[in-house]
Amino acid sequence: MVPDIEVYALANGISPLLAGELDLGEAAVIQLALDLPGATVVLDDLKARRVARRSSIPMTGSLGVLLHAKRRGKLDSVAQGVERIRHHGGWLANDVVERVLALAGESPFGP
């Protein structure tokens, strides 16, 4: 188990409204956040982020997780994390990557 990450089961399943609007994974994440007020969710999918925003659920994305990990000393390079995500087929907008790298004190060409 990774420190600072908690695993929960959905007590009452996923709302049919969420299940009808989102993919199962995103719907489950948002349902869990609704069941656990104050939880911050990790979402990259734009539609899921809109639903979370409408529900006032605190959220971050993959890049936010990388930035948080670097700030806590758990990660040396956000740029390397970005490269790994992209290498495995993840799509990240260049302008967002550049902003996060700047916040991390990194250039797009290395730490």
mmCIF file of N, CA and C in Angstrom:
data_model
loop_
_atom_site.group_PDB
_atom_site.id
_atom_site.type_symbol
_atom_site.label_atom_id
_atom_site.label_comp_id
_atom_site.label_asym_id
_atom_site.label_seq_id
_atom_site.Cartn_x
_atom_site.Cartn_y
_atom_site.Cartn_z
ATOM 1 N N MET A 1 0.858 -1.187 0.000
ATOM 2 C CA MET A 1 0.000 0.000 0.000
ATOM 3 C C MET A 1 0.894 1.237 0.000
ATOM 4 N N VAL A 2 0.486 2.229 -0.725
ATOM 5 C CA VAL A 2 1.216 3.488 -0.824
ATOM 6 C C VAL A 2 0.747 4.407 0.302
ATOM 7 N N PRO A 3 1.687 4.999 1.053
ATOM 8 C CA PRO A 3 1.266 5.931 2.110
ATOM 9 C C PRO A 3 0.464 7.096 1.527
ATOM 10 N N ASP A 4 -0.456 7.610 2.297
ATOM 11 C CA ASP A 4 -1.301 8.744 1.916
ATOM 12 C C ASP A 4 -2.385 8.398 0.907
ATOM 13 N N ILE A 5 -2.512 7.136 0.530
ATOM 14 C CA ILE A 5 -3.587 6.717 -0.367
ATOM 15 C C ILE A 5 -4.459 5.737 0.397
ATOM 16 N N GLU A 6 -5.747 6.015 0.410
ATOM 17 C CA GLU A 6 -6.690 5.147 1.091
ATOM 18 C C GLU A 6 -7.610 4.508 0.060
ATOM 19 N N VAL A 7 -7.964 3.257 0.285
ATOM 20 C CA VAL A 7 -8.837 2.525 -0.628
ATOM 21 C C VAL A 7 -10.175 2.304 0.065
ATOM 22 N N TYR A 8 -11.263 2.615 -0.636
ATOM 23 C CA TYR A 8 -12.613 2.476 -0.095
ATOM 24 C C TYR A 8 -13.483 1.696 -1.070
ATOM 25 N N ALA A 9 -14.497 1.057 -0.536
ATOM 26 C CA ALA A 9 -15.519 0.400 -1.357
ATOM 27 C C ALA A 9 -16.769 1.276 -1.341
ATOM 28 N N LEU A 10 -17.503 1.263 -2.438
ATOM 29 C CA LEU A 10 -18.764 2.001 -2.490
ATOM 30 C C LEU A 10 -19.810 1.264 -1.668
ATOM 31 N N ALA A 11 -20.382 1.943 -0.705
ATOM 32 C CA ALA A 11 -21.351 1.316 0.188
ATOM 33 C C ALA A 11 -22.666 1.001 -0.504
ATOM 34 N N ASN A 12 -23.121 1.913 -1.366
ATOM 35 C CA ASN A 12 -24.451 1.752 -1.969
ATOM 36 C C ASN A 12 -24.435 1.717 -3.480
ATOM 37 N N GLY A 13 -23.304 1.429 -4.098
ATOM 38 C CA GLY A 13 -23.231 1.385 -5.547
ATOM 39 C C GLY A 13 -23.177 2.777 -6.160
ATOM 40 N N ILE A 14 -23.276 2.807 -7.476
ATOM 41 C CA ILE A 14 -23.162 4.056 -8.237
ATOM 42 C C ILE A 14 -24.545 4.540 -8.627
ATOM 43 N N SER A 15 -24.773 5.825 -8.445
ATOM 44 C CA SER A 15 -26.034 6.438 -8.839
ATOM 45 C C SER A 15 -26.274 6.182 -10.326
ATOM 46 N N PRO A 16 -27.485 5.795 -10.696
ATOM 47 C CA PRO A 16 -27.795 5.593 -12.118
ATOM 48 C C PRO A 16 -27.561 6.855 -12.954
ATOM 49 N N LEU A 17 -27.729 8.024 -12.351
ATOM 50 C CA LEU A 17 -27.472 9.269 -13.080
ATOM 51 C C LEU A 17 -26.000 9.384 -13.471
ATOM 52 N N LEU A 18 -25.122 9.059 -12.534
ATOM 53 C CA LEU A 18 -23.691 9.099 -12.834
ATOM 54 C C LEU A 18 -23.313 8.011 -13.827
ATOM 55 N N ALA A 19 -23.838 6.818 -13.626
ATOM 56 C CA ALA A 19 -23.523 5.693 -14.496
ATOM 57 C C ALA A 19 -23.994 5.956 -15.923
ATOM 58 N N GLY A 20 -25.064 6.699 -16.068
ATOM 59 C CA GLY A 20 -25.571 7.008 -17.398
ATOM 60 C C GLY A 20 -24.814 8.116 -18.092
ATOM 61 N N GLU A 21 -24.075 8.909 -17.335
ATOM 62 C CA GLU A 21 -23.393 10.073 -17.896
ATOM 63 C C GLU A 21 -21.894 9.861 -18.111
ATOM 64 N N LEU A 22 -21.287 8.971 -17.308
ATOM 65 C CA LEU A 22 -19.833 8.806 -17.327
ATOM 66 C C LEU A 22 -19.436 7.346 -17.483
ATOM 67 N N ASP A 23 -18.155 7.135 -17.802
ATOM 68 C CA ASP A 23 -17.616 5.787 -17.786
ATOM 69 C C ASP A 23 -17.653 5.276 -16.344
ATOM 70 N N LEU A 24 -17.643 3.976 -16.186
ATOM 71 C CA LEU A 24 -17.787 3.359 -14.864
ATOM 72 C C LEU A 24 -16.736 3.842 -13.864
ATOM 73 N N GLY A 25 -15.474 3.959 -14.285
ATOM 74 C CA GLY A 25 -14.412 4.388 -13.366
ATOM 75 C C GLY A 25 -14.618 5.792 -12.847
ATOM 76 N N GLU A 26 -14.915 6.716 -13.762
ATOM 77 C CA GLU A 26 -15.143 8.103 -13.352
ATOM 78 C C GLU A 26 -16.389 8.220 -12.486
ATOM 79 N N ALA A 27 -17.438 7.474 -12.853
ATOM 80 C CA ALA A 27 -18.675 7.502 -12.070
ATOM 81 C C ALA A 27 -18.416 6.998 -10.646
ATOM 82 N N ALA A 28 -17.618 5.947 -10.522
ATOM 83 C CA ALA A 28 -17.316 5.393 -9.196
ATOM 84 C C ALA A 28 -16.521 6.382 -8.351
ATOM 85 N N VAL A 29 -15.563 7.068 -8.971
ATOM 86 C CA VAL A 29 -14.757 8.051 -8.240
ATOM 87 C C VAL A 29 -15.639 9.185 -7.728
ATOM 88 N N ILE A 30 -16.520 9.687 -8.574
ATOM 89 C CA ILE A 30 -17.389 10.787 -8.162
ATOM 90 C C ILE A 30 -18.386 10.324 -7.118
ATOM 91 N N GLN A 31 -18.929 9.113 -7.272
ATOM 92 C CA GLN A 31 -19.857 8.595 -6.271
ATOM 93 C C GLN A 31 -19.178 8.484 -4.907
ATOM 94 N N LEU A 32 -17.959 7.987 -4.902
ATOM 95 C CA LEU A 32 -17.227 7.860 -3.638
ATOM 96 C C LEU A 32 -17.006 9.232 -3.002
ATOM 97 N N ALA A 33 -16.682 10.230 -3.819
ATOM 98 C CA ALA A 33 -16.496 11.581 -3.286
ATOM 99 C C ALA A 33 -17.794 12.136 -2.716
ATOM 100 N N LEU A 34 -18.910 11.803 -3.331
ATOM 101 C CA LEU A 34 -20.204 12.235 -2.794
ATOM 102 C C LEU A 34 -20.498 11.538 -1.465
ATOM 103 N N ASP A 35 -20.049 10.282 -1.344
ATOM 104 C CA ASP A 35 -20.249 9.524 -0.106
ATOM 105 C C ASP A 35 -19.285 9.951 0.997
ATOM 106 N N LEU A 36 -18.144 10.539 0.625
ATOM 107 C CA LEU A 36 -17.109 10.955 1.580
ATOM 108 C C LEU A 36 -16.832 12.444 1.406
ATOM 109 N N PRO A 37 -17.687 13.305 1.911
ATOM 110 C CA PRO A 37 -17.488 14.744 1.722
ATOM 111 C C PRO A 37 -16.091 15.183 2.166
ATOM 112 N N GLY A 38 -15.506 16.059 1.372
ATOM 113 C CA GLY A 38 -14.167 16.553 1.669
ATOM 114 C C GLY A 38 -13.070 15.809 0.938
ATOM 115 N N ALA A 39 -13.409 14.682 0.328
ATOM 116 C CA ALA A 39 -12.413 13.922 -0.426
ATOM 117 C C ALA A 39 -12.038 14.680 -1.692
ATOM 118 N N THR A 40 -10.779 14.610 -2.057
ATOM 119 C CA THR A 40 -10.313 15.172 -3.318
ATOM 120 C C THR A 40 -10.146 14.028 -4.299
ATOM 121 N N VAL A 41 -10.693 14.198 -5.498
ATOM 122 C CA VAL A 41 -10.622 13.140 -6.503
ATOM 123 C C VAL A 41 -9.582 13.491 -7.569
ATOM 124 N N VAL A 42 -9.060 12.461 -8.217
ATOM 125 C CA VAL A 42 -8.128 12.627 -9.315
ATOM 126 C C VAL A 42 -8.865 12.266 -10.594
ATOM 127 N N LEU A 43 -9.078 13.275 -11.431
ATOM 128 C CA LEU A 43 -9.802 13.089 -12.683
ATOM 129 C C LEU A 43 -9.098 13.839 -13.800
ATOM 130 N N ASP A 44 -8.926 13.189 -14.932
ATOM 131 C CA ASP A 44 -8.383 13.850 -16.110
ATOM 132 C C ASP A 44 -9.441 14.026 -17.188
ATOM 133 N N ASP A 45 -10.441 13.168 -17.200
ATOM 134 C CA ASP A 45 -11.489 13.213 -18.207
ATOM 135 C C ASP A 45 -12.301 14.506 -18.077
ATOM 136 N N LEU A 46 -12.416 15.256 -19.183
ATOM 137 C CA LEU A 46 -13.080 16.558 -19.142
ATOM 138 C C LEU A 46 -14.538 16.462 -18.700
ATOM 139 N N LYS A 47 -15.260 15.491 -19.208
ATOM 140 C CA LYS A 47 -16.672 15.340 -18.829
ATOM 141 C C LYS A 47 -16.802 15.034 -17.333
ATOM 142 N N ALA A 48 -15.947 14.169 -16.830
ATOM 143 C CA ALA A 48 -15.979 13.828 -15.405
ATOM 144 C C ALA A 48 -15.613 15.048 -14.557
ATOM 145 N N ARG A 49 -14.666 15.843 -15.016
ATOM 146 C CA ARG A 49 -14.282 17.057 -14.277
ATOM 147 C C ARG A 49 -15.450 18.034 -14.217
ATOM 148 N N ARG A 50 -16.217 18.126 -15.295
ATOM 149 C CA ARG A 50 -17.392 19.006 -15.287
ATOM 150 C C ARG A 50 -18.428 18.535 -14.278
ATOM 151 N N VAL A 51 -18.653 17.230 -14.222
ATOM 152 C CA VAL A 51 -19.612 16.681 -13.254
ATOM 153 C C VAL A 51 -19.124 16.944 -11.834
ATOM 154 N N ALA A 52 -17.848 16.725 -11.585
ATOM 155 C CA ALA A 52 -17.289 16.974 -10.251
ATOM 156 C C ALA A 52 -17.430 18.451 -9.882
ATOM 157 N N ARG A 53 -17.139 19.328 -10.823
ATOM 158 C CA ARG A 53 -17.252 20.766 -10.568
ATOM 159 C C ARG A 53 -18.691 21.137 -10.220
ATOM 160 N N ARG A 54 -19.666 20.597 -10.986
ATOM 161 C CA ARG A 54 -21.088 20.866 -10.704
ATOM 162 C C ARG A 54 -21.471 20.389 -9.312
ATOM 163 N N SER A 55 -20.812 19.354 -8.843
ATOM 164 C CA SER A 55 -21.115 18.777 -7.533
ATOM 165 C C SER A 55 -20.229 19.351 -6.434
ATOM 166 N N SER A 56 -19.425 20.356 -6.765
ATOM 167 C CA SER A 56 -18.514 21.002 -5.811
ATOM 168 C C SER A 56 -17.546 20.016 -5.156
ATOM 169 N N ILE A 57 -17.075 19.050 -5.931
ATOM 170 C CA ILE A 57 -16.118 18.067 -5.433
ATOM 171 C C ILE A 57 -14.703 18.576 -5.711
ATOM 172 N N PRO A 58 -13.872 18.669 -4.679
ATOM 173 C CA PRO A 58 -12.485 19.076 -4.912
ATOM 174 C C PRO A 58 -11.778 18.059 -5.802
ATOM 175 N N MET A 59 -10.977 18.557 -6.753
ATOM 176 C CA MET A 59 -10.331 17.621 -7.668
ATOM 177 C C MET A 59 -8.966 18.112 -8.094
ATOM 178 N N THR A 60 -8.210 17.183 -8.614
ATOM 179 C CA THR A 60 -6.937 17.449 -9.258
ATOM 180 C C THR A 60 -6.827 16.458 -10.405
ATOM 181 N N GLY A 61 -5.769 16.598 -11.193
ATOM 182 C CA GLY A 61 -5.533 15.665 -12.289
ATOM 183 C C GLY A 61 -4.193 14.982 -12.102
ATOM 184 N N SER A 62 -3.804 14.204 -13.081
ATOM 185 C CA SER A 62 -2.527 13.491 -13.001
ATOM 186 C C SER A 62 -1.362 14.442 -12.802
ATOM 187 N N LEU A 63 -1.398 15.563 -13.503
ATOM 188 C CA LEU A 63 -0.305 16.529 -13.358
ATOM 189 C C LEU A 63 -0.286 17.148 -11.965
ATOM 190 N N GLY A 64 -1.452 17.353 -11.395
ATOM 191 C CA GLY A 64 -1.526 17.859 -10.028
ATOM 192 C C GLY A 64 -0.942 16.872 -9.032
ATOM 193 N N VAL A 65 -1.152 15.592 -9.276
ATOM 194 C CA VAL A 65 -0.580 14.561 -8.404
ATOM 195 C C VAL A 65 0.944 14.580 -8.515
ATOM 196 N N LEU A 66 1.454 14.686 -9.749
ATOM 197 C CA LEU A 66 2.911 14.745 -9.925
ATOM 198 C C LEU A 66 3.511 15.966 -9.231
ATOM 199 N N LEU A 67 2.861 17.110 -9.386
ATOM 200 C CA LEU A 67 3.354 18.335 -8.749
ATOM 201 C C LEU A 67 3.329 18.202 -7.229
ATOM 202 N N HIS A 68 2.252 17.664 -6.697
ATOM 203 C CA HIS A 68 2.140 17.454 -5.248
ATOM 204 C C HIS A 68 3.247 16.518 -4.751
ATOM 205 N N ALA A 69 3.489 15.448 -5.504
ATOM 206 C CA ALA A 69 4.526 14.488 -5.107
ATOM 207 C C ALA A 69 5.903 15.138 -5.103
ATOM 208 N N LYS A 70 6.170 15.976 -6.094
ATOM 209 C CA LYS A 70 7.477 16.654 -6.125
ATOM 210 C C LYS A 70 7.608 17.608 -4.943
ATOM 211 N N ARG A 71 6.560 18.363 -4.677
ATOM 212 C CA ARG A 71 6.611 19.319 -3.561
ATOM 213 C C ARG A 71 6.814 18.625 -2.221
ATOM 214 N N ARG A 72 6.347 17.386 -2.106
ATOM 215 C CA ARG A 72 6.509 16.627 -0.853
ATOM 216 C C ARG A 72 7.794 15.813 -0.829
ATOM 217 N N GLY A 73 8.610 15.946 -1.871
ATOM 218 C CA GLY A 73 9.883 15.237 -1.921
ATOM 219 C C GLY A 73 9.768 13.778 -2.302
ATOM 220 N N LYS A 74 8.665 13.389 -2.888
ATOM 221 C CA LYS A 74 8.450 11.992 -3.274
ATOM 222 C C LYS A 74 8.803 11.732 -4.734
ATOM 223 N N LEU A 75 9.097 12.798 -5.478
ATOM 224 C CA LEU A 75 9.359 12.700 -6.911
ATOM 225 C C LEU A 75 10.436 13.717 -7.263
ATOM 226 N N ASP A 76 11.415 13.290 -8.031
ATOM 227 C CA ASP A 76 12.491 14.196 -8.422
ATOM 228 C C ASP A 76 12.122 15.081 -9.605
ATOM 229 N N SER A 77 11.335 14.543 -10.532
ATOM 230 C CA SER A 77 11.092 15.266 -11.773
ATOM 231 C C SER A 77 9.662 15.085 -12.268
ATOM 232 N N VAL A 78 8.932 16.173 -12.360
ATOM 233 C CA VAL A 78 7.595 16.142 -12.950
ATOM 234 C C VAL A 78 7.720 15.821 -14.434
ATOM 235 N N ALA A 79 8.744 16.374 -15.099
ATOM 236 C CA ALA A 79 8.937 16.143 -16.534
ATOM 237 C C ALA A 79 9.086 14.646 -16.840
ATOM 238 N N GLN A 80 9.794 13.920 -15.989
ATOM 239 C CA GLN A 80 9.928 12.474 -16.199
ATOM 240 C C GLN A 80 8.587 11.775 -16.047
ATOM 241 N N GLY A 81 7.781 12.226 -15.096
ATOM 242 C CA GLY A 81 6.441 11.664 -14.940
ATOM 243 C C GLY A 81 5.578 11.924 -16.160
ATOM 244 N N VAL A 82 5.682 13.130 -16.701
ATOM 245 C CA VAL A 82 4.945 13.480 -17.920
ATOM 246 C C VAL A 82 5.378 12.562 -19.057
ATOM 247 N N GLU A 83 6.683 12.362 -19.197
ATOM 248 C CA GLU A 83 7.195 11.473 -20.253
ATOM 249 C C GLU A 83 6.642 10.064 -20.102
ATOM 250 N N ARG A 84 6.580 9.572 -18.886
ATOM 251 C CA ARG A 84 6.054 8.211 -18.661
ATOM 252 C C ARG A 84 4.573 8.121 -19.024
ATOM 253 N N ILE A 85 3.816 9.126 -18.622
ATOM 254 C CA ILE A 85 2.388 9.128 -18.959
ATOM 255 C C ILE A 85 2.213 9.111 -20.471
ATOM 256 N N ARG A 86 2.950 9.959 -21.158
ATOM 257 C CA ARG A 86 2.851 10.021 -22.618
ATOM 258 C C ARG A 86 3.346 8.739 -23.276
ATOM 259 N N HIS A 87 4.409 8.161 -22.736
ATOM 260 C CA HIS A 87 4.953 6.912 -23.285
ATOM 261 C C HIS A 87 3.916 5.786 -23.234
ATOM 262 N N HIS A 88 3.074 5.815 -22.224
ATOM 263 C CA HIS A 88 2.050 4.785 -22.062
ATOM 264 C C HIS A 88 0.710 5.180 -22.684
ATOM 265 N N GLY A 89 0.724 6.201 -23.537
ATOM 266 C CA GLY A 89 -0.469 6.553 -24.297
ATOM 267 C C GLY A 89 -1.337 7.632 -23.698
ATOM 268 N N GLY A 90 -0.934 8.217 -22.589
ATOM 269 C CA GLY A 90 -1.721 9.279 -21.982
ATOM 270 C C GLY A 90 -1.565 10.582 -22.756
ATOM 271 N N TRP A 91 -2.650 11.304 -22.893
ATOM 272 C CA TRP A 91 -2.605 12.586 -23.593
ATOM 273 C C TRP A 91 -2.641 13.698 -22.561
ATOM 274 N N LEU A 92 -1.704 14.626 -22.697
ATOM 275 C CA LEU A 92 -1.638 15.787 -21.814
ATOM 276 C C LEU A 92 -1.445 17.017 -22.687
ATOM 277 N N ALA A 93 -2.248 18.039 -22.478
ATOM 278 C CA ALA A 93 -2.155 19.267 -23.265
ATOM 279 C C ALA A 93 -0.817 19.957 -22.993
ATOM 280 N N ASN A 94 -0.130 20.337 -24.059
ATOM 281 C CA ASN A 94 1.183 20.963 -23.920
ATOM 282 C C ASN A 94 1.157 22.219 -23.067
ATOM 283 N N ASP A 95 0.124 23.053 -23.228
ATOM 284 C CA ASP A 95 0.078 24.297 -22.453
ATOM 285 C C ASP A 95 -0.083 24.011 -20.962
ATOM 286 N N VAL A 96 -0.839 22.980 -20.624
ATOM 287 C CA VAL A 96 -1.019 22.619 -19.207
ATOM 288 C C VAL A 96 0.286 22.042 -18.659
ATOM 289 N N VAL A 97 0.943 21.195 -19.443
ATOM 290 C CA VAL A 97 2.225 20.621 -19.025
ATOM 291 C C VAL A 97 3.230 21.737 -18.760
ATOM 292 N N GLU A 98 3.296 22.711 -19.659
ATOM 293 C CA GLU A 98 4.249 23.809 -19.480
ATOM 294 C C GLU A 98 3.970 24.600 -18.210
ATOM 295 N N ARG A 99 2.695 24.837 -17.899
ATOM 296 C CA ARG A 99 2.347 25.571 -16.661
ATOM 297 C C ARG A 99 2.751 24.776 -15.423
ATOM 298 N N VAL A 100 2.493 23.475 -15.446
ATOM 299 C CA VAL A 100 2.829 22.637 -14.289
ATOM 300 C C VAL A 100 4.341 22.530 -14.130
ATOM 301 N N LEU A 101 5.059 22.387 -15.238
ATOM 302 C CA LEU A 101 6.516 22.340 -15.146
ATOM 303 C C LEU A 101 7.068 23.644 -14.575
ATOM 304 N N ALA A 102 6.491 24.771 -14.960
ATOM 305 C CA ALA A 102 6.927 26.054 -14.403
ATOM 306 C C ALA A 102 6.665 26.101 -12.899
ATOM 307 N N LEU A 103 5.501 25.616 -12.468
ATOM 308 C CA LEU A 103 5.200 25.576 -11.034
ATOM 309 C C LEU A 103 6.162 24.667 -10.283
ATOM 310 N N ALA A 104 6.641 23.633 -10.976
ATOM 311 C CA ALA A 104 7.582 22.683 -10.364
ATOM 312 C C ALA A 104 9.023 23.177 -10.430
ATOM 313 N N GLY A 105 9.229 24.332 -11.098
ATOM 314 C CA GLY A 105 10.593 24.857 -11.241
ATOM 315 C C GLY A 105 11.405 24.084 -12.260
ATOM 316 N N GLU A 106 10.729 23.505 -13.234
ATOM 317 C CA GLU A 106 11.390 22.722 -14.279
ATOM 318 C C GLU A 106 11.147 23.357 -15.637
ATOM 319 N N SER A 107 12.040 23.062 -16.568
ATOM 320 C CA SER A 107 11.831 23.499 -17.948
ATOM 321 C C SER A 107 11.266 22.317 -18.723
ATOM 322 N N PRO A 108 10.689 22.544 -19.893
ATOM 323 C CA PRO A 108 10.172 21.437 -20.680
ATOM 324 C C PRO A 108 11.253 20.478 -21.137
ATOM 325 N N PHE A 109 12.530 20.853 -20.961
ATOM 326 C CA PHE A 109 13.633 20.025 -21.454
ATOM 327 C C PHE A 109 14.396 19.333 -20.334
ATOM 328 N N GLY A 110 13.830 19.322 -19.131
ATOM 329 C CA GLY A 110 14.484 18.617 -18.034
ATOM 330 C C GLY A 110 14.344 19.365 -16.730
ATOM 331 N N PRO A 111 14.660 18.702 -15.612
ATOM 332 C CA PRO A 111 14.510 19.328 -14.283
ATOM 333 C C PRO A 111 15.455 20.482 -14.056
#
